[in-house]
mmCIF file of C-alpha atoms in Angstrom:
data_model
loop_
_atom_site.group_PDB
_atom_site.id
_atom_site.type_symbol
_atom_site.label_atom_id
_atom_site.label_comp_id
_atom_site.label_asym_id
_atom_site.label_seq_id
_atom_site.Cartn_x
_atom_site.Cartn_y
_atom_site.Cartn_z
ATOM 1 C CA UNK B 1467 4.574 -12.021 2.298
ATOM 2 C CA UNK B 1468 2.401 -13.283 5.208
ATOM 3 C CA UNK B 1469 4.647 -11.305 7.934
ATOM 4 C CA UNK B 1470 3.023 -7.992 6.265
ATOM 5 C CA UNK B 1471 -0.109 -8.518 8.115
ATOM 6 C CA UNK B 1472 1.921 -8.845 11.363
ATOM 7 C CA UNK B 1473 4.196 -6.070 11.119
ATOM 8 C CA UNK B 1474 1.498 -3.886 10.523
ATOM 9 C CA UNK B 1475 -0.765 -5.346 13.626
ATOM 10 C CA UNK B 1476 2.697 -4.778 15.896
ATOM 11 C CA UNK B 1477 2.541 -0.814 14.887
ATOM 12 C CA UNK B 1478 -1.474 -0.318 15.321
ATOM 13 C CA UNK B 1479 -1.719 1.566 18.867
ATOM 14 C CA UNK B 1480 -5.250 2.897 18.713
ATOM 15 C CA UNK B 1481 -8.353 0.537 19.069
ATOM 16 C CA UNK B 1482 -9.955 2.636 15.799
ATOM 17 C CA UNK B 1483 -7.221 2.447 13.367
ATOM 18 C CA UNK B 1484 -6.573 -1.496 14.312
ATOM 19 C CA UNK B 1485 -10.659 -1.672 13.598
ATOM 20 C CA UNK B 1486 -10.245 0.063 10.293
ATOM 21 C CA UNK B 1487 -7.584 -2.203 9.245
ATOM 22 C CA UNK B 1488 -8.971 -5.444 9.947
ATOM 23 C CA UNK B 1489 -12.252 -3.992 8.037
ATOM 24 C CA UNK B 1490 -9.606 -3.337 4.895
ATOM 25 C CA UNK B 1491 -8.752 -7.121 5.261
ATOM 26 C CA UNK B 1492 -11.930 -8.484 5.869
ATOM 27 C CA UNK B 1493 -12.789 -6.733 1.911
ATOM 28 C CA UNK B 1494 -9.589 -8.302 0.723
ATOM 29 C CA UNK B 1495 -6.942 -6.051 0.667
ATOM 30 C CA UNK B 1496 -4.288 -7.307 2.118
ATOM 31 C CA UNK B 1497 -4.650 -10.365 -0.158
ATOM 32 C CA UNK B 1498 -4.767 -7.477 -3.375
ATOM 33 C CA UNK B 1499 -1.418 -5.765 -1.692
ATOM 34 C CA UNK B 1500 0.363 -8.926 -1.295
ATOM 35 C CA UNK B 1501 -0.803 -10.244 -5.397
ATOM 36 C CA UNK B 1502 0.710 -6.638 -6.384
ATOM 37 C CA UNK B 1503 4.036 -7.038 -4.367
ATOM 38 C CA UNK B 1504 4.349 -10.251 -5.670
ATOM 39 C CA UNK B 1505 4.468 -9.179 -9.452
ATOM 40 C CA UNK B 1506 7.310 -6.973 -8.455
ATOM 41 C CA UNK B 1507 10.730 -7.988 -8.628
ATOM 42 C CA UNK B 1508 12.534 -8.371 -5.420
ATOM 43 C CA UNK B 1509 14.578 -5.600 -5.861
ATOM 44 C CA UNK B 1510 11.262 -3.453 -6.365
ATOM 45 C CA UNK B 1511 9.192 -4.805 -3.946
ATOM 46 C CA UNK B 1512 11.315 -4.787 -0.644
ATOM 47 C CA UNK B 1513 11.352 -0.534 -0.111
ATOM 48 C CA UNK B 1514 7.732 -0.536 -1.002
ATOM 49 C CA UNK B 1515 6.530 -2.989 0.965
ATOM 50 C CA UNK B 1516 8.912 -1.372 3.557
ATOM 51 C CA UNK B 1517 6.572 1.976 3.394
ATOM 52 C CA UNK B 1518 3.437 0.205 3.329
ATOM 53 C CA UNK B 1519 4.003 -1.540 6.760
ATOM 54 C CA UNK B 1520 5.671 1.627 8.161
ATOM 55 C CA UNK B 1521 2.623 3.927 7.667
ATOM 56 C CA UNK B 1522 -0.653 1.447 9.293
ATOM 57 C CA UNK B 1523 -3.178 3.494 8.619
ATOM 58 C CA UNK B 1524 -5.476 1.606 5.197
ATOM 59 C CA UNK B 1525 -8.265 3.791 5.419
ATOM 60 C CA UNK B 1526 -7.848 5.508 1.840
ATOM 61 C CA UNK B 1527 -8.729 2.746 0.122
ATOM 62 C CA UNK B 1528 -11.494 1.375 1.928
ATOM 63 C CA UNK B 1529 -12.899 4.690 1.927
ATOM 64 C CA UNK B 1530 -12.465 4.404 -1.818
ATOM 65 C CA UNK B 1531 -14.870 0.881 -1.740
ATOM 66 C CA UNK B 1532 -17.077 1.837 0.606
ATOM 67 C CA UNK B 1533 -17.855 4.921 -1.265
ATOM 68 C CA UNK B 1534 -17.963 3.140 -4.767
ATOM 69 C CA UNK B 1535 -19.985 0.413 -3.075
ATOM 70 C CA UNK B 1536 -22.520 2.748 -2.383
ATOM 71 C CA UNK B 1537 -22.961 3.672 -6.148
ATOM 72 C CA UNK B 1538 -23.100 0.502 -6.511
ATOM 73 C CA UNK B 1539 -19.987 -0.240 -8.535
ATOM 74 C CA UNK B 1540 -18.783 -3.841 -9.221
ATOM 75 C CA UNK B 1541 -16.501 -5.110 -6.938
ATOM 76 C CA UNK B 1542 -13.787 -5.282 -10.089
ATOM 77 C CA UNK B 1543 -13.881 -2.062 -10.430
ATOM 78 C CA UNK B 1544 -13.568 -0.941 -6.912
ATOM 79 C CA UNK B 1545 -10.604 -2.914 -6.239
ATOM 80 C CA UNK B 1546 -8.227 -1.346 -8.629
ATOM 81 C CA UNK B 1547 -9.021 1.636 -7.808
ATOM 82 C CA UNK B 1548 -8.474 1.228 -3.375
ATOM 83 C CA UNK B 1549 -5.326 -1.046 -4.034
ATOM 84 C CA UNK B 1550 -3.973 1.759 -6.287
ATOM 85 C CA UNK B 1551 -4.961 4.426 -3.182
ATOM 86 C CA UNK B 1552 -2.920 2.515 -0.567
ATOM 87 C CA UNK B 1553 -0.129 1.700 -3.030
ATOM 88 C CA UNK B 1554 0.263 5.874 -4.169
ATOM 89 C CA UNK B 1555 0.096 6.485 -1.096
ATOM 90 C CA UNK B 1556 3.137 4.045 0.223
ATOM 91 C CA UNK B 1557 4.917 5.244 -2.839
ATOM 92 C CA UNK B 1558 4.211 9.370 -2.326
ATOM 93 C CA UNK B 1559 5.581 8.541 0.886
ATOM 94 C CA UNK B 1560 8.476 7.640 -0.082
ATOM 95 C CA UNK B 1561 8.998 10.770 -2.392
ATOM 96 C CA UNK B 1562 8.284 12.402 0.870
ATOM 97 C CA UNK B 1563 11.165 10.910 2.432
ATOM 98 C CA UNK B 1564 13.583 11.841 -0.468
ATOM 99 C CA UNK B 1565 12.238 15.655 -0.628
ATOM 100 C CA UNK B 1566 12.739 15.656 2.866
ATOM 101 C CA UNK B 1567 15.760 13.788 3.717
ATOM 102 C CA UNK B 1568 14.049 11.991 6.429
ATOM 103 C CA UNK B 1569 15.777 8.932 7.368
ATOM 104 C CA UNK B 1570 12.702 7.998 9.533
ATOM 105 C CA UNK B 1571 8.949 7.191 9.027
ATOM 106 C CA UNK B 1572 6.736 6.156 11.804
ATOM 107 C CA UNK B 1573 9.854 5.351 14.349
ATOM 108 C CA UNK B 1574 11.282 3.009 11.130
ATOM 109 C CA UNK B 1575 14.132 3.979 8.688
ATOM 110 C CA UNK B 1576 12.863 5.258 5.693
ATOM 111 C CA UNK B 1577 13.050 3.281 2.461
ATOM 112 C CA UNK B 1578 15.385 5.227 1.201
ATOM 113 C CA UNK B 1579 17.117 5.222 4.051
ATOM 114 C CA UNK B 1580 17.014 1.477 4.614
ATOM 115 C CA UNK B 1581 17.605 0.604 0.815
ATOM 116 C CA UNK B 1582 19.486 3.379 -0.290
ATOM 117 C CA UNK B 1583 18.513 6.067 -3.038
ATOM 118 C CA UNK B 1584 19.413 4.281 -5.941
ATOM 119 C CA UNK B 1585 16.971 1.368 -5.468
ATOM 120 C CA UNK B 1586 14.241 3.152 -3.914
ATOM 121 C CA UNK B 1587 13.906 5.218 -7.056
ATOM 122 C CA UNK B 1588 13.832 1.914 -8.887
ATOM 123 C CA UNK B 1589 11.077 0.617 -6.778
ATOM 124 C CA UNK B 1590 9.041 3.311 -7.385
ATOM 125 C CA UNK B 1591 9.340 3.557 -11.056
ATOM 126 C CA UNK B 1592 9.188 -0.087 -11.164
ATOM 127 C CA UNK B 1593 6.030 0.105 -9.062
ATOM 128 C CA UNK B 1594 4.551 2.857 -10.571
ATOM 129 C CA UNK B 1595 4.625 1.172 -13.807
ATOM 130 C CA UNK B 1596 3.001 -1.617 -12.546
ATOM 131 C CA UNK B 1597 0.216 0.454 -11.041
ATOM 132 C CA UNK B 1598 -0.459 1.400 -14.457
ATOM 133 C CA UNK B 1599 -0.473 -1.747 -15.867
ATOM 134 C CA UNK B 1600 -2.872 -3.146 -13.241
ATOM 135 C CA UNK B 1601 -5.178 -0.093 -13.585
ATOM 136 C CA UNK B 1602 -5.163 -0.431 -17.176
ATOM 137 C CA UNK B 1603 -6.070 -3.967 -17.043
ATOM 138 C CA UNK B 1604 -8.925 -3.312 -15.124
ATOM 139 C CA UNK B 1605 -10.346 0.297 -16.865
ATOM 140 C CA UNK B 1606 -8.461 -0.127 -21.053
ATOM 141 C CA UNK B 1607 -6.476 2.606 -22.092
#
């Protein structure tokens, strides 16, 4: 799970984005994306992690802490809630990609495209589930 963080550094091109990322990694979340890949199954994980290296920029969900942080909001609860930003929007990507028939995404195949139709609708009600599940977890029903 560890070649995540390098794929993504080997797309960043612009000096602001790279210094947004490593700001969304210094607060954790690349260690909270890889925890929630790794509760996936294999078969689940694989397209979405695909999408989340393939589009670099992580600045919805540290906007999302930042913000909270500034109403002061625990850290427990502020974590949920960015993971679940980055990981909607790898997976709404993906739905793009299907709508769309785009076989590419950021110069990459798309997921679906990579790991065919069949499985990346698996992955994404496998993930989506999971979502829940954390979220849940972290706010009760």
């Amino acid at each position: 799970m560890i070649e995540i963080d390098r794929h993504i550094r080997e797309r960043i091109n612009i000096e602001t984005v790279g210094s947004v990322y490593e700001e969304w990694k210094r607060r954790g979340f690349l260690d909270e994306s890889i925890k929630f890949f790794e509760n996936l199954t294999q078969e689940a994980s694989e397209p979405l992690i695909h999408s989340f290296v393939t589009h670099v920029h992580k600045e919805k969900g540290l906007f999302i802490d930042i913000i909270a942080e500034q109403f002061n909001i625990p850290q427990k609860l502020r974590r949920p809630l960015a993971l679940s930003a980055d990981i909607l929007w790898a997976m709404s990507l993906m739905l793009d990609d299907i709508q769309d028939a785009d076989s590419t995404r950021g110069g990459m195949a798309s997921s679906w495209a990579k790991f065919g139709l069949e499985r990346t609708k698996l992955s994404l009600k496998e993930s989506f589930s999971s979502l829940g599940k954390t979220l849940t977890g972290s706010f009760g029903n």
